[in-house]
Amino acid sequence: MNCKTLLAPLLFCSVLALSACDSSNTSDETAKKGTSILDGQATMVLPEGYVRMPQELLEKKYPASQRPKEAWYVESENGKVAIAFSVTKNVMSEAQIQQFAGMMKNQMKAFSPSISDVTVNGKKMSRLEITTPAADGKIFNVMQLSSLDGKLLISSFNVTEDLKDKYTQAGKDALSTLDY
């Protein structure tokens, strides 16, 4: 597996997700039980204000080769806050996640990433936190790496630096509810 091949689309998707802006509402009941994501393969309890990015907008904002499976964003912040999901074609077992996260950290060392191992709903995952430059400032990214049906799943929380303090804890809390 080539880490560089995975890295470029991941960072590109993180940056592009933040420029999206469109909306619909989620109900309180859905928020408590979790929102169905990835065509029903998983659920996540998204914070209030997150809405699904329509397919047309995904296609507009992301090139086909780097488009996440789906993205959710905060409409009131004009897309500066987002959670995106990319199921890669790369075979990845849960046992390989920690090693892969270490490789990614090494590949992105110029950005001083931090890495942590987490257990979410009984599954071992790794989180990579990194701040990357963007055209209009910096973007804080939390990439949660896990194995879904033997493939690498990247669940990313992204926020512009000016909104980092306001949204980061809720974004991390949402990542901690991923269930499949």
Coordinates of N, CA and C in Angstrom, one line a residue, residues 6 16 23 46 75 79 99 101 103 116 131 166 177:
L6 N -2.6 7.5 -0.8 CA -3.7 7.8 0.0 C -3.7 9.2 0.6
L16 N -11.4 20.7 0.6 CA -12.6 21.0 -0.2 C -13.9 20.9 0.6
S23 N -28.3 22.7 2.6 CA -28.8 22.3 3.9 C -30.1 21.4 3.8
L46 N -24.3 12.8 14.9 CA -23.8 14.1 14.5 C -24.3 15.2 15.4
E75 N -24.3 24.1 8.1 CA -24.9 25.1 7.1 C -24.7 26.5 7.6
G79 N -20.2 26.0 5.5 CA -19.3 24.9 5.1 C -17.9 24.9 5.7
Q99 N -0.4 0.7 12.6 CA 0.8 0.7 11.8 C 0.6 1.7 10.7
A101 N -1.5 4.3 10.5 CA -1.5 5.6 11.1 C -0.1 6.1 11.3
M103 N 2.5 5.3 9.7 CA 3.1 5.6 8.3 C 2.6 7.0 7.9
S116 N -3.2 9.3 18.0 CA -3.7 8.6 19.2 C -4.5 7.4 18.8
T131 N -2.9 20.2 11.4 CA -3.4 21.5 10.8 C -2.7 21.7 9.5
K166 N -14.6 26.5 18.8 CA -16.1 26.3 18.9 C -16.6 24.9 18.6
T177 N -18.7 8.3 18.2 CA -20.0 7.5 18.2 C -20.1 6.7 16.9

